[in-house]
Structure formats: structure tokens, C-alpha cells
PDB file of N, CA and C in Angstrom:
ATOM      1  N   MET A 171       0.844  -1.192  -0.001  1.00 53.00           N
ATOM      2  CA  MET A 171       0.006  -0.028   0.001  1.00 53.00           C
ATOM      3  C   MET A 171       0.893   1.207  -0.002  1.00 53.00           C
ATOM      4  N   HIS A 172       0.723   2.045  -1.019  1.00 56.00           N
ATOM      5  CA  HIS A 172       1.538   3.259  -1.143  1.00 56.00           C
ATOM      6  C   HIS A 172       0.706   4.475  -0.788  1.00 56.00           C
ATOM      7  N   LEU A 173       1.186   5.301   0.166  1.00 54.00           N
ATOM      8  CA  LEU A 173       0.511   6.502   0.502  1.00 54.00           C
ATOM      9  C   LEU A 173       1.293   7.650   0.084  1.00 54.00           C
ATOM     10  N   GLY A 174       0.665   8.858  -0.159  1.00 54.00           N
ATOM     11  CA  GLY A 174       1.440  10.057  -0.472  1.00 54.00           C
ATOM     12  C   GLY A 174       2.283  10.404   0.706  1.00 54.00           C
ATOM     13  N   SER A 175       3.457  11.129   0.436  1.00 52.00           N
ATOM     14  CA  SER A 175       4.334  11.421   1.555  1.00 52.00           C
ATOM     15  C   SER A 175       3.680  12.210   2.668  1.00 52.00           C
ATOM     16  N   ASN A 176       2.789  13.068   2.288  1.00 54.00           N
ATOM     17  CA  ASN A 176       2.129  13.862   3.395  1.00 54.00           C
ATOM     18  C   ASN A 176       1.158  13.002   4.206  1.00 54.00           C
ATOM     19  N   VAL A 177       0.451  12.136   3.568  1.00 55.00           N
ATOM     20  CA  VAL A 177      -0.433  11.253   4.253  1.00 55.00           C
ATOM     21  C   VAL A 177       0.372  10.200   5.037  1.00 55.00           C
ATOM     22  N   GLY A 178       1.368   9.645   4.418  1.00 55.00           N
ATOM     23  CA  GLY A 178       2.164   8.678   5.036  1.00 55.00           C
ATOM     24  C   GLY A 178       2.748   8.999   6.358  1.00 55.00           C
ATOM     25  N   ARG A 179       3.156  10.278   6.474  1.00 62.00           N
ATOM     26  CA  ARG A 179       3.796  10.741   7.739  1.00 62.00           C
ATOM     27  C   ARG A 179       2.694  10.915   8.823  1.00 62.00           C
ATOM     28  N   ALA A 180       1.426  11.099   8.430  1.00 67.00           N
ATOM     29  CA  ALA A 180       0.406  11.317   9.372  1.00 67.00           C
ATOM     30  C   ALA A 180      -0.074  10.020   9.976  1.00 67.00           C
ATOM     31  N   TYR A 181       0.260   8.904   9.370  1.00 69.00           N
ATOM     32  CA  TYR A 181      -0.234   7.627   9.817  1.00 69.00           C
ATOM     33  C   TYR A 181       0.975   6.735  10.319  1.00 69.00           C
ATOM     34  N   SER A 182       0.711   5.836  11.202  1.00 75.00           N
ATOM     35  CA  SER A 182       1.698   4.850  11.599  1.00 75.00           C
ATOM     36  C   SER A 182       1.010   3.438  11.490  1.00 75.00           C
ATOM     37  N   LYS A 183       1.923   2.502  11.204  1.00 77.00           N
ATOM     38  CA  LYS A 183       1.378   1.154  11.202  1.00 77.00           C
ATOM     39  C   LYS A 183       1.534   0.590  12.633  1.00 77.00           C
ATOM     40  N   VAL A 184       0.449   0.006  13.165  1.00 81.00           N
ATOM     41  CA  VAL A 184       0.516  -0.594  14.460  1.00 81.00           C
ATOM     42  C   VAL A 184       0.169  -2.057  14.303  1.00 81.00           C
ATOM     43  N   ILE A 185       1.033  -2.853  14.854  1.00 82.00           N
ATOM     44  CA  ILE A 185       0.875  -4.289  14.758  1.00 82.00           C
ATOM     45  C   ILE A 185       0.574  -4.856  16.139  1.00 82.00           C
ATOM     46  N   LYS A 186      -0.599  -5.483  16.345  1.00 84.00           N
ATOM     47  CA  LYS A 186      -1.002  -6.029  17.517  1.00 84.00           C
ATOM     48  C   LYS A 186      -0.937  -7.568  17.444  1.00 84.00           C
ATOM     49  N   MET A 187      -0.403  -8.232  18.453  1.00 86.00           N
ATOM     50  CA  MET A 187      -0.372  -9.734  18.499  1.00 86.00           C
ATOM     51  C   MET A 187      -1.672 -10.184  19.213  1.00 86.00           C
ATOM     52  N   VAL A 188      -2.459 -10.941  18.450  1.00 86.00           N
ATOM     53  CA  VAL A 188      -3.731 -11.431  19.026  1.00 86.00           C
ATOM     54  C   VAL A 188      -3.667 -12.910  19.197  1.00 86.00           C
ATOM     55  N   LYS A 189      -4.062 -13.377  20.280  1.00 88.00           N
ATOM     56  CA  LYS A 189      -4.159 -14.852  20.477  1.00 88.00           C
ATOM     57  C   LYS A 189      -5.565 -15.312  20.251  1.00 88.00           C
ATOM     58  N   SER A 190      -5.725 -16.311  19.391  1.00 87.00           N
ATOM     59  CA  SER A 190      -7.016 -16.830  19.060  1.00 87.00           C
ATOM     60  C   SER A 190      -7.482 -17.719  20.162  1.00 87.00           C
ATOM     61  N   PRO A 191      -8.739 -17.455  20.695  1.00 91.00           N
ATOM     62  CA  PRO A 191      -9.279 -18.321  21.754  1.00 91.00           C
ATOM     63  C   PRO A 191      -9.649 -19.669  21.232  1.00 91.00           C
ATOM     64  N   LYS A 192      -9.895 -19.834  19.973  1.00 92.00           N
ATOM     65  CA  LYS A 192     -10.249 -21.128  19.434  1.00 92.00           C
ATOM     66  C   LYS A 192      -9.122 -22.049  19.306  1.00 92.00           C
ATOM     67  N   THR A 193      -7.969 -21.563  18.710  1.00 93.00           N
ATOM     68  CA  THR A 193      -6.905 -22.463  18.403  1.00 93.00           C
ATOM     69  C   THR A 193      -5.685 -22.236  19.330  1.00 93.00           C
ATOM     70  N   GLY A 194      -5.706 -21.060  20.003  1.00 92.00           N
ATOM     71  CA  GLY A 194      -4.519 -20.760  20.849  1.00 92.00           C
ATOM     72  C   GLY A 194      -3.325 -20.244  20.016  1.00 92.00           C
ATOM     73  N   ALA A 195      -3.540 -20.059  18.734  1.00 91.00           N
ATOM     74  CA  ALA A 195      -2.494 -19.547  17.825  1.00 91.00           C
ATOM     75  C   ALA A 195      -2.386 -18.045  17.869  1.00 91.00           C
ATOM     76  N   PHE A 196      -1.276 -17.563  17.651  1.00 89.00           N
ATOM     77  CA  PHE A 196      -1.035 -16.069  17.655  1.00 89.00           C
ATOM     78  C   PHE A 196      -1.197 -15.611  16.208  1.00 89.00           C
ATOM     79  N   SER A 197      -1.907 -14.475  16.075  1.00 88.00           N
ATOM     80  CA  SER A 197      -1.960 -13.830  14.676  1.00 88.00           C
ATOM     81  C   SER A 197      -1.600 -12.382  14.878  1.00 88.00           C
ATOM     82  N   PHE A 198      -1.231 -11.714  13.836  1.00 85.00           N
ATOM     83  CA  PHE A 198      -0.822 -10.360  13.877  1.00 85.00           C
ATOM     84  C   PHE A 198      -1.872  -9.495  13.188  1.00 85.00           C
ATOM     85  N   ASP A 199      -2.299  -8.506  13.929  1.00 84.00           N
ATOM     86  CA  ASP A 199      -3.373  -7.582  13.317  1.00 84.00           C
ATOM     87  C   ASP A 199      -2.747  -6.270  13.101  1.00 84.00           C
ATOM     88  N   GLU A 200      -2.697  -5.886  11.830  1.00 84.00           N
ATOM     89  CA  GLU A 200      -2.052  -4.582  11.423  1.00 84.00           C
ATOM     90  C   GLU A 200      -3.147  -3.520  11.297  1.00 84.00           C
ATOM     91  N   LEU A 201      -2.863  -2.373  11.852  1.00 82.00           N
ATOM     92  CA  LEU A 201      -3.731  -1.233  11.741  1.00 82.00           C
ATOM     93  C   LEU A 201      -2.964  -0.018  11.265  1.00 82.00           C
ATOM     94  N   MET A 202      -3.703   0.824  10.533  1.00 78.00           N
ATOM     95  CA  MET A 202      -3.169   2.123  10.136  1.00 78.00           C
ATOM     96  C   MET A 202      -3.844   3.164  10.924  1.00 78.00           C
ATOM     97  N   VAL A 203      -3.153   3.861  11.855  1.00 77.00           N
ATOM     98  CA  VAL A 203      -3.810   4.828  12.645  1.00 77.00           C
ATOM     99  C   VAL A 203      -3.105   6.163  12.545  1.00 77.00           C
ATOM    100  N   LEU A 204      -3.878   7.238  12.841  1.00 78.00           N
ATOM    101  CA  LEU A 204      -3.343   8.558  12.867  1.00 78.00           C
ATOM    102  C   LEU A 204      -2.268   8.642  13.977  1.00 78.00           C
ATOM    103  N   ASN A 205      -1.183   9.356  13.700  1.00 71.00           N
ATOM    104  CA  ASN A 205      -0.148   9.525  14.698  1.00 71.00           C
ATOM    105  C   ASN A 205      -0.640  10.195  15.943  1.00 71.00           C
ATOM    106  N   GLU A 206      -1.677  11.039  15.780  1.00 74.00           N
ATOM    107  CA  GLU A 206      -2.315  11.758  16.966  1.00 74.00           C
ATOM    108  C   GLU A 206      -2.833  10.774  18.012  1.00 74.00           C
ATOM    109  N   LYS A 207      -3.246   9.530  17.516  1.00 62.00           N
ATOM    110  CA  LYS A 207      -3.855   8.584  18.336  1.00 62.00           C
ATOM    111  C   LYS A 207      -2.807   7.681  18.908  1.00 62.00           C
ATOM    112  N   VAL A 208      -1.585   7.656  18.463  1.00 60.00           N
ATOM    113  CA  VAL A 208      -0.506   6.787  18.916  1.00 60.00           C
ATOM    114  C   VAL A 208       0.133   7.415  20.159  1.00 60.00           C
ATOM    115  N   GLN A 209       0.146   6.599  21.227  1.00 60.00           N
ATOM    116  CA  GLN A 209       0.817   7.139  22.472  1.00 60.00           C
ATOM    117  C   GLN A 209       1.948   6.172  22.880  1.00 60.00           C
TER     118      GLN A 209
END
């Protein structure tokens, strides 16, 4: 996914590790969030 330079700097990729309750396996959930919301 390619974002414009202005847009790309406003967003960060956040990767959460999520454990599945069904299988017990770990999966990675990637989110694009505004930098304002990243703490």
C-alpha cells in the first residue's frame, strides 16, 4: 500500500499480536492509525 508522503507521515502502522481463543495460535493484526492517536 503506497501513501502520499504527506499522508504517510500522518499515519503509523500498528501491529497487535492477538491470541485466538479457538486455536490458541497467535496472529498479527495490522492497523493504520493517525499519529495523533498513537501514544
